[in-house]
């Protein structure tokens, strides 16, 4: 399961039954660089395990290709 951890500015992946998650994108500190998030509000993972993040305070959808921690903004608003 992927979780948008807004207050910690990251996306976490949790295995079924796990007691903790693993950060897959985001640095844990607020920012607007290609590796940072600012209050992510939603996450979508496609069939290729690419990650799309609604990055609320940066007003963008940020795309992370499978296995990468550097994202690309695909749209702003």
PDB file of N, CA and C in Angstrom:
ATOM      1  N   UNK A   1       0.838  -1.151   0.000  1.00  0.00           N
ATOM      2  CA  UNK A   1       0.000   0.000   0.000  1.00  0.00           C
ATOM      3  C   UNK A   1       0.901   1.238   0.000  1.00  0.00           C
ATOM      4  N   UNK A   2       0.538   2.224  -0.810  1.00  0.00           N
ATOM      5  CA  UNK A   2       1.253   3.492  -0.871  1.00  0.00           C
ATOM      6  C   UNK A   2       0.437   4.543  -0.122  1.00  0.00           C
ATOM      7  N   UNK A   3       1.107   5.356   0.685  1.00  0.00           N
ATOM      8  CA  UNK A   3       0.426   6.353   1.510  1.00  0.00           C
ATOM      9  C   UNK A   3       1.100   7.700   1.319  1.00  0.00           C
ATOM     10  N   UNK A   4       0.280   8.727   1.064  1.00  0.00           N
ATOM     11  CA  UNK A   4       0.769  10.106   1.021  1.00  0.00           C
ATOM     12  C   UNK A   4       0.868  10.592   2.460  1.00  0.00           C
ATOM     13  N   UNK A   5       2.069  10.728   2.955  1.00  0.00           N
ATOM     14  CA  UNK A   5       2.348  11.167   4.321  1.00  0.00           C
ATOM     15  C   UNK A   5       2.572  12.675   4.285  1.00  0.00           C
ATOM     16  N   UNK A   6       1.476  13.422   4.321  1.00  0.00           N
ATOM     17  CA  UNK A   6       1.511  14.863   4.068  1.00  0.00           C
ATOM     18  C   UNK A   6       2.407  15.622   5.034  1.00  0.00           C
ATOM     19  N   UNK A   7       2.261  15.386   6.325  1.00  0.00           N
ATOM     20  CA  UNK A   7       3.003  16.188   7.294  1.00  0.00           C
ATOM     21  C   UNK A   7       4.491  15.863   7.329  1.00  0.00           C
ATOM     22  N   UNK A   8       4.869  14.725   6.768  1.00  0.00           N
ATOM     23  CA  UNK A   8       6.293  14.378   6.676  1.00  0.00           C
ATOM     24  C   UNK A   8       6.832  14.521   5.260  1.00  0.00           C
ATOM     25  N   UNK A   9       5.995  15.026   4.334  1.00  0.00           N
ATOM     26  CA  UNK A   9       6.417  15.410   2.979  1.00  0.00           C
ATOM     27  C   UNK A   9       7.069  14.249   2.221  1.00  0.00           C
ATOM     28  N   UNK A  10       6.379  13.113   2.220  1.00  0.00           N
ATOM     29  CA  UNK A  10       6.936  11.913   1.578  1.00  0.00           C
ATOM     30  C   UNK A  10       5.824  10.952   1.202  1.00  0.00           C
ATOM     31  N   UNK A  11       6.179   9.967   0.365  1.00  0.00           N
ATOM     32  CA  UNK A  11       5.294   8.854   0.040  1.00  0.00           C
ATOM     33  C   UNK A  11       5.901   7.608   0.663  1.00  0.00           C
ATOM     34  N   UNK A  12       5.075   6.881   1.384  1.00  0.00           N
ATOM     35  CA  UNK A  12       5.522   5.669   2.063  1.00  0.00           C
ATOM     36  C   UNK A  12       4.907   4.446   1.397  1.00  0.00           C
ATOM     37  N   UNK A  13       5.661   3.356   1.394  1.00  0.00           N
ATOM     38  CA  UNK A  13       5.160   2.058   0.939  1.00  0.00           C
ATOM     39  C   UNK A  13       5.127   1.141   2.154  1.00  0.00           C
ATOM     40  N   UNK A  14       3.981   0.520   2.373  1.00  0.00           N
ATOM     41  CA  UNK A  14       3.794  -0.399   3.497  1.00  0.00           C
ATOM     42  C   UNK A  14       3.428  -1.780   2.970  1.00  0.00           C
ATOM     43  N   UNK A  15       4.155  -2.780   3.404  1.00  0.00           N
ATOM     44  CA  UNK A  15       3.799  -4.166   3.104  1.00  0.00           C
ATOM     45  C   UNK A  15       2.650  -4.580   4.004  1.00  0.00           C
ATOM     46  N   UNK A  16       1.828  -5.506   3.548  1.00  0.00           N
ATOM     47  CA  UNK A  16       0.714  -6.016   4.336  1.00  0.00           C
ATOM     48  C   UNK A  16       1.226  -6.588   5.653  1.00  0.00           C
ATOM     49  N   UNK A  17       0.700  -6.096   6.762  1.00  0.00           N
ATOM     50  CA  UNK A  17       1.078  -6.576   8.078  1.00  0.00           C
ATOM     51  C   UNK A  17       2.315  -5.934   8.674  1.00  0.00           C
ATOM     52  N   UNK A  18       2.941  -5.022   7.945  1.00  0.00           N
ATOM     53  CA  UNK A  18       4.170  -4.379   8.437  1.00  0.00           C
ATOM     54  C   UNK A  18       3.854  -3.403   9.566  1.00  0.00           C
ATOM     55  N   UNK A  19       4.826  -3.178  10.432  1.00  0.00           N
ATOM     56  CA  UNK A  19       4.652  -2.223  11.521  1.00  0.00           C
ATOM     57  C   UNK A  19       5.271  -0.866  11.185  1.00  0.00           C
ATOM     58  N   UNK A  20       5.943  -0.778  10.049  1.00  0.00           N
ATOM     59  CA  UNK A  20       6.478   0.503   9.590  1.00  0.00           C
ATOM     60  C   UNK A  20       6.571   0.491   8.071  1.00  0.00           C
ATOM     61  N   UNK A  21       6.641   1.693   7.520  1.00  0.00           N
ATOM     62  CA  UNK A  21       6.722   1.822   6.076  1.00  0.00           C
ATOM     63  C   UNK A  21       8.109   2.225   5.624  1.00  0.00           C
ATOM     64  N   UNK A  22       8.292   2.225   4.312  1.00  0.00           N
ATOM     65  CA  UNK A  22       9.546   2.631   3.685  1.00  0.00           C
ATOM     66  C   UNK A  22       9.270   3.856   2.825  1.00  0.00           C
ATOM     67  N   UNK A  23      10.087   4.882   2.957  1.00  0.00           N
ATOM     68  CA  UNK A  23       9.936   6.062   2.119  1.00  0.00           C
ATOM     69  C   UNK A  23      10.392   5.730   0.709  1.00  0.00           C
ATOM     70  N   UNK A  24       9.504   5.960  -0.274  1.00  0.00           N
ATOM     71  CA  UNK A  24       9.859   5.683  -1.670  1.00  0.00           C
ATOM     72  C   UNK A  24      10.124   6.962  -2.459  1.00  0.00           C
ATOM     73  N   UNK A  25       9.472   8.063  -2.109  1.00  0.00           N
ATOM     74  CA  UNK A  25       9.784   9.372  -2.702  1.00  0.00           C
ATOM     75  C   UNK A  25       9.567  10.454  -1.658  1.00  0.00           C
ATOM     76  N   UNK A  26      10.294  11.550  -1.831  1.00  0.00           N
ATOM     77  CA  UNK A  26      10.265  12.639  -0.861  1.00  0.00           C
ATOM     78  C   UNK A  26      11.415  12.487   0.109  1.00  0.00           C
ATOM     79  N   UNK A  27      11.860  13.616   0.632  1.00  0.00           N
ATOM     80  CA  UNK A  27      13.027  13.606   1.512  1.00  0.00           C
ATOM     81  C   UNK A  27      12.660  13.659   2.985  1.00  0.00           C
ATOM     82  N   UNK A  28      11.396  13.906   3.285  1.00  0.00           N
ATOM     83  CA  UNK A  28      10.987  14.064   4.665  1.00  0.00           C
ATOM     84  C   UNK A  28      11.041  15.511   5.124  1.00  0.00           C
ATOM     85  N   UNK A  29      11.549  16.391   4.265  1.00  0.00           N
ATOM     86  CA  UNK A  29      11.545  17.826   4.568  1.00  0.00           C
ATOM     87  C   UNK A  29      10.841  18.560   3.434  1.00  0.00           C
ATOM     88  N   UNK A  30      10.112  19.569   3.800  1.00  0.00           N
ATOM     89  CA  UNK A  30       9.311  20.354   2.851  1.00  0.00           C
ATOM     90  C   UNK A  30      10.205  21.051   1.840  1.00  0.00           C
ATOM     91  N   UNK A  31       9.784  21.031   0.555  1.00  0.00           N
ATOM     92  CA  UNK A  31      10.532  21.730  -0.473  1.00  0.00           C
ATOM     93  C   UNK A  31       9.894  21.604  -1.829  1.00  0.00           C
ATOM     94  N   UNK A  32      10.512  22.241  -2.821  1.00  0.00           N
ATOM     95  CA  UNK A  32       9.954  22.240  -4.173  1.00  0.00           C
ATOM     96  C   UNK A  32      10.930  21.729  -5.221  1.00  0.00           C
ATOM     97  N   UNK A  33      12.043  21.153  -4.788  1.00  0.00           N
ATOM     98  CA  UNK A  33      12.997  20.606  -5.757  1.00  0.00           C
ATOM     99  C   UNK A  33      12.424  19.328  -6.373  1.00  0.00           C
ATOM    100  N   UNK A  34      13.136  18.769  -7.317  1.00  0.00           N
ATOM    101  CA  UNK A  34      12.679  17.553  -8.009  1.00  0.00           C
ATOM    102  C   UNK A  34      12.610  16.340  -7.091  1.00  0.00           C
ATOM    103  N   UNK A  35      13.280  16.382  -5.940  1.00  0.00           N
ATOM    104  CA  UNK A  35      13.264  15.249  -4.999  1.00  0.00           C
ATOM    105  C   UNK A  35      12.384  15.498  -3.789  1.00  0.00           C
ATOM    106  N   UNK A  36      11.855  16.714  -3.659  1.00  0.00           N
ATOM    107  CA  UNK A  36      11.082  17.072  -2.475  1.00  0.00           C
ATOM    108  C   UNK A  36       9.597  17.225  -2.761  1.00  0.00           C
ATOM    109  N   UNK A  37       8.801  17.109  -1.695  1.00  0.00           N
ATOM    110  CA  UNK A  37       7.366  17.317  -1.748  1.00  0.00           C
ATOM    111  C   UNK A  37       6.989  18.306  -0.656  1.00  0.00           C
ATOM    112  N   UNK A  38       5.801  18.921  -0.806  1.00  0.00           N
ATOM    113  CA  UNK A  38       5.292  19.836   0.214  1.00  0.00           C
ATOM    114  C   UNK A  38       3.812  19.541   0.420  1.00  0.00           C
ATOM    115  N   UNK A  39       3.536  18.739   1.431  1.00  0.00           N
ATOM    116  CA  UNK A  39       2.179  18.318   1.783  1.00  0.00           C
ATOM    117  C   UNK A  39       1.512  17.480   0.675  1.00  0.00           C
ATOM    118  N   UNK A  40       2.099  16.358   0.298  1.00  0.00           N
ATOM    119  CA  UNK A  40       1.454  15.507  -0.709  1.00  0.00           C
ATOM    120  C   UNK A  40       0.085  15.052  -0.204  1.00  0.00           C
ATOM    121  N   UNK A  41      -0.920  15.177  -1.055  1.00  0.00           N
ATOM    122  CA  UNK A  41      -2.283  14.865  -0.619  1.00  0.00           C
ATOM    123  C   UNK A  41      -2.831  13.581  -1.217  1.00  0.00           C
ATOM    124  N   UNK A  42      -2.233  13.098  -2.286  1.00  0.00           N
ATOM    125  CA  UNK A  42      -2.739  11.876  -2.920  1.00  0.00           C
ATOM    126  C   UNK A  42      -1.609  11.235  -3.711  1.00  0.00           C
ATOM    127  N   UNK A  43      -1.726   9.926  -3.900  1.00  0.00           N
ATOM    128  CA  UNK A  43      -0.719   9.188  -4.659  1.00  0.00           C
ATOM    129  C   UNK A  43      -1.430   8.164  -5.538  1.00  0.00           C
ATOM    130  N   UNK A  44      -0.924   8.012  -6.761  1.00  0.00           N
ATOM    131  CA  UNK A  44      -1.427   7.003  -7.699  1.00  0.00           C
ATOM    132  C   UNK A  44      -0.219   6.239  -8.227  1.00  0.00           C
ATOM    133  N   UNK A  45      -0.315   4.917  -8.234  1.00  0.00           N
ATOM    134  CA  UNK A  45       0.748   4.068  -8.755  1.00  0.00           C
ATOM    135  C   UNK A  45       0.183   3.280  -9.928  1.00  0.00           C
ATOM    136  N   UNK A  46       0.813   3.381 -11.104  1.00  0.00           N
ATOM    137  CA  UNK A  46       0.299   2.678 -12.282  1.00  0.00           C
ATOM    138  C   UNK A  46       0.809   1.237 -12.323  1.00  0.00           C
ATOM    139  N   UNK A  47       0.439   0.521 -13.362  1.00  0.00           N
ATOM    140  CA  UNK A  47       0.777  -0.903 -13.466  1.00  0.00           C
ATOM    141  C   UNK A  47       2.279  -1.153 -13.613  1.00  0.00           C
ATOM    142  N   UNK A  48       3.039  -0.116 -13.987  1.00  0.00           N
ATOM    143  CA  UNK A  48       4.497  -0.241 -14.108  1.00  0.00           C
ATOM    144  C   UNK A  48       5.211   0.256 -12.849  1.00  0.00           C
ATOM    145  N   UNK A  49       4.427   0.556 -11.815  1.00  0.00           N
ATOM    146  CA  UNK A  49       4.913   1.059 -10.524  1.00  0.00           C
ATOM    147  C   UNK A  49       5.543   2.447 -10.612  1.00  0.00           C
ATOM    148  N   UNK A  50       5.129   3.216 -11.629  1.00  0.00           N
ATOM    149  CA  UNK A  50       5.456   4.637 -11.670  1.00  0.00           C
ATOM    150  C   UNK A  50       4.546   5.330 -10.665  1.00  0.00           C
ATOM    151  N   UNK A  51       5.029   6.388 -10.035  1.00  0.00           N
ATOM    152  CA  UNK A  51       4.284   7.060  -8.978  1.00  0.00           C
ATOM    153  C   UNK A  51       3.934   8.484  -9.406  1.00  0.00           C
ATOM    154  N   UNK A  52       2.662   8.834  -9.255  1.00  0.00           N
ATOM    155  CA  UNK A  52       2.166  10.178  -9.509  1.00  0.00           C
ATOM    156  C   UNK A  52       1.700  10.749  -8.179  1.00  0.00           C
ATOM    157  N   UNK A  53       2.175  11.950  -7.836  1.00  0.00           N
ATOM    158  CA  UNK A  53       1.853  12.545  -6.544  1.00  0.00           C
ATOM    159  C   UNK A  53       1.160  13.889  -6.742  1.00  0.00           C
ATOM    160  N   UNK A  54       0.017  14.068  -6.070  1.00  0.00           N
ATOM    161  CA  UNK A  54      -0.609  15.384  -5.988  1.00  0.00           C
ATOM    162  C   UNK A  54       0.103  16.118  -4.857  1.00  0.00           C
ATOM    163  N   UNK A  55       0.980  17.038  -5.228  1.00  0.00           N
ATOM    164  CA  UNK A  55       1.841  17.753  -4.292  1.00  0.00           C
ATOM    165  C   UNK A  55       1.177  19.093  -3.976  1.00  0.00           C
ATOM    166  N   UNK A  56       0.349  19.097  -2.942  1.00  0.00           N
ATOM    167  CA  UNK A  56      -0.601  20.175  -2.671  1.00  0.00           C
ATOM    168  C   UNK A  56       0.026  21.570  -2.586  1.00  0.00           C
ATOM    169  N   UNK A  57       0.990  21.789  -1.729  1.00  0.00           N
ATOM    170  CA  UNK A  57       1.510  23.148  -1.546  1.00  0.00           C
ATOM    171  C   UNK A  57       2.455  23.595  -2.652  1.00  0.00           C
ATOM    172  N   UNK A  58       2.873  22.673  -3.512  1.00  0.00           N
ATOM    173  CA  UNK A  58       3.650  23.060  -4.699  1.00  0.00           C
ATOM    174  C   UNK A  58       2.752  23.183  -5.930  1.00  0.00           C
ATOM    175  N   UNK A  59       1.452  22.911  -5.757  1.00  0.00           N
ATOM    176  CA  UNK A  59       0.465  23.060  -6.836  1.00  0.00           C
ATOM    177  C   UNK A  59       0.877  22.320  -8.107  1.00  0.00           C
ATOM    178  N   UNK A  60       1.240  21.047  -7.932  1.00  0.00           N
ATOM    179  CA  UNK A  60       1.714  20.284  -9.085  1.00  0.00           C
ATOM    180  C   UNK A  60       1.358  18.810  -8.944  1.00  0.00           C
ATOM    181  N   UNK A  61       1.359  18.133 -10.084  1.00  0.00           N
ATOM    182  CA  UNK A  61       1.377  16.673 -10.113  1.00  0.00           C
ATOM    183  C   UNK A  61       2.807  16.320 -10.469  1.00  0.00           C
ATOM    184  N   UNK A  62       3.421  15.542  -9.608  1.00  0.00           N
ATOM    185  CA  UNK A  62       4.834  15.192  -9.764  1.00  0.00           C
ATOM    186  C   UNK A  62       4.925  13.704 -10.091  1.00  0.00           C
ATOM    187  N   UNK A  63       5.686  13.367 -11.114  1.00  0.00           N
ATOM    188  CA  UNK A  63       5.822  11.993 -11.613  1.00  0.00           C
ATOM    189  C   UNK A  63       7.198  11.442 -11.253  1.00  0.00           C
ATOM    190  N   UNK A  64       7.195  10.233 -10.691  1.00  0.00           N
ATOM    191  CA  UNK A  64       8.439   9.531 -10.373  1.00  0.00           C
ATOM    192  C   UNK A  64       8.427   8.193 -11.117  1.00  0.00           C
ATOM    193  N   UNK A  65       9.344   8.022 -12.052  1.00  0.00           N
ATOM    194  CA  UNK A  65       9.454   6.741 -12.763  1.00  0.00           C
ATOM    195  C   UNK A  65       9.836   5.660 -11.754  1.00  0.00           C
ATOM    196  N   UNK A  66       9.400   4.443 -12.025  1.00  0.00           N
ATOM    197  CA  UNK A  66       9.663   3.305 -11.139  1.00  0.00           C
ATOM    198  C   UNK A  66      11.134   3.252 -10.735  1.00  0.00           C
ATOM    199  N   UNK A  67      11.380   3.237  -9.429  1.00  0.00           N
ATOM    200  CA  UNK A  67      12.728   3.097  -8.915  1.00  0.00           C
ATOM    201  C   UNK A  67      13.515   4.381  -8.775  1.00  0.00           C
ATOM    202  N   UNK A  68      12.934   5.518  -9.169  1.00  0.00           N
ATOM    203  CA  UNK A  68      13.669   6.779  -9.068  1.00  0.00           C
ATOM    204  C   UNK A  68      13.157   7.615  -7.889  1.00  0.00           C
ATOM    205  N   UNK A  69      13.998   8.494  -7.403  1.00  0.00           N
ATOM    206  CA  UNK A  69      13.595   9.404  -6.333  1.00  0.00           C
ATOM    207  C   UNK A  69      13.610  10.855  -6.796  1.00  0.00           C
ATOM    208  N   UNK A  70      13.914  11.081  -8.061  1.00  0.00           N
ATOM    209  CA  UNK A  70      13.857  12.409  -8.655  1.00  0.00           C
ATOM    210  C   UNK A  70      12.651  12.465  -9.576  1.00  0.00           C
ATOM    211  N   UNK A  71      11.773  13.415  -9.314  1.00  0.00           N
ATOM    212  CA  UNK A  71      10.547  13.505 -10.089  1.00  0.00           C
ATOM    213  C   UNK A  71      10.565  14.584 -11.143  1.00  0.00           C
ATOM    214  N   UNK A  72       9.512  14.561 -11.955  1.00  0.00           N
ATOM    215  CA  UNK A  72       9.303  15.540 -13.012  1.00  0.00           C
ATOM    216  C   UNK A  72       7.891  16.072 -12.865  1.00  0.00           C
ATOM    217  N   UNK A  73       7.745  17.381 -12.893  1.00  0.00           N
ATOM    218  CA  UNK A  73       6.411  17.977 -12.820  1.00  0.00           C
ATOM    219  C   UNK A  73       5.703  17.772 -14.151  1.00  0.00           C
ATOM    220  N   UNK A  74       4.508  17.158 -14.105  1.00  0.00           N
ATOM    221  CA  UNK A  74       3.754  16.931 -15.335  1.00  0.00           C
ATOM    222  C   UNK A  74       2.663  17.960 -15.550  1.00  0.00           C
ATOM    223  N   UNK A  75       2.210  18.606 -14.476  1.00  0.00           N
ATOM    224  CA  UNK A  75       1.251  19.693 -14.616  1.00  0.00           C
ATOM    225  C   UNK A  75       1.263  20.516 -13.341  1.00  0.00           C
ATOM    226  N   UNK A  76       0.890  21.785 -13.481  1.00  0.00           N
ATOM    227  CA  UNK A  76       0.790  22.673 -12.332  1.00  0.00           C
ATOM    228  C   UNK A  76      -0.594  23.294 -12.319  1.00  0.00           C
ATOM    229  N   UNK A  77      -0.961  23.838 -11.206  1.00  0.00           N
ATOM    230  CA  UNK A  77      -2.281  24.444 -11.145  1.00  0.00           C
ATOM    231  C   UNK A  77      -2.477  25.262 -10.006  1.00  0.00           C
TER     232      UNK A  77
END
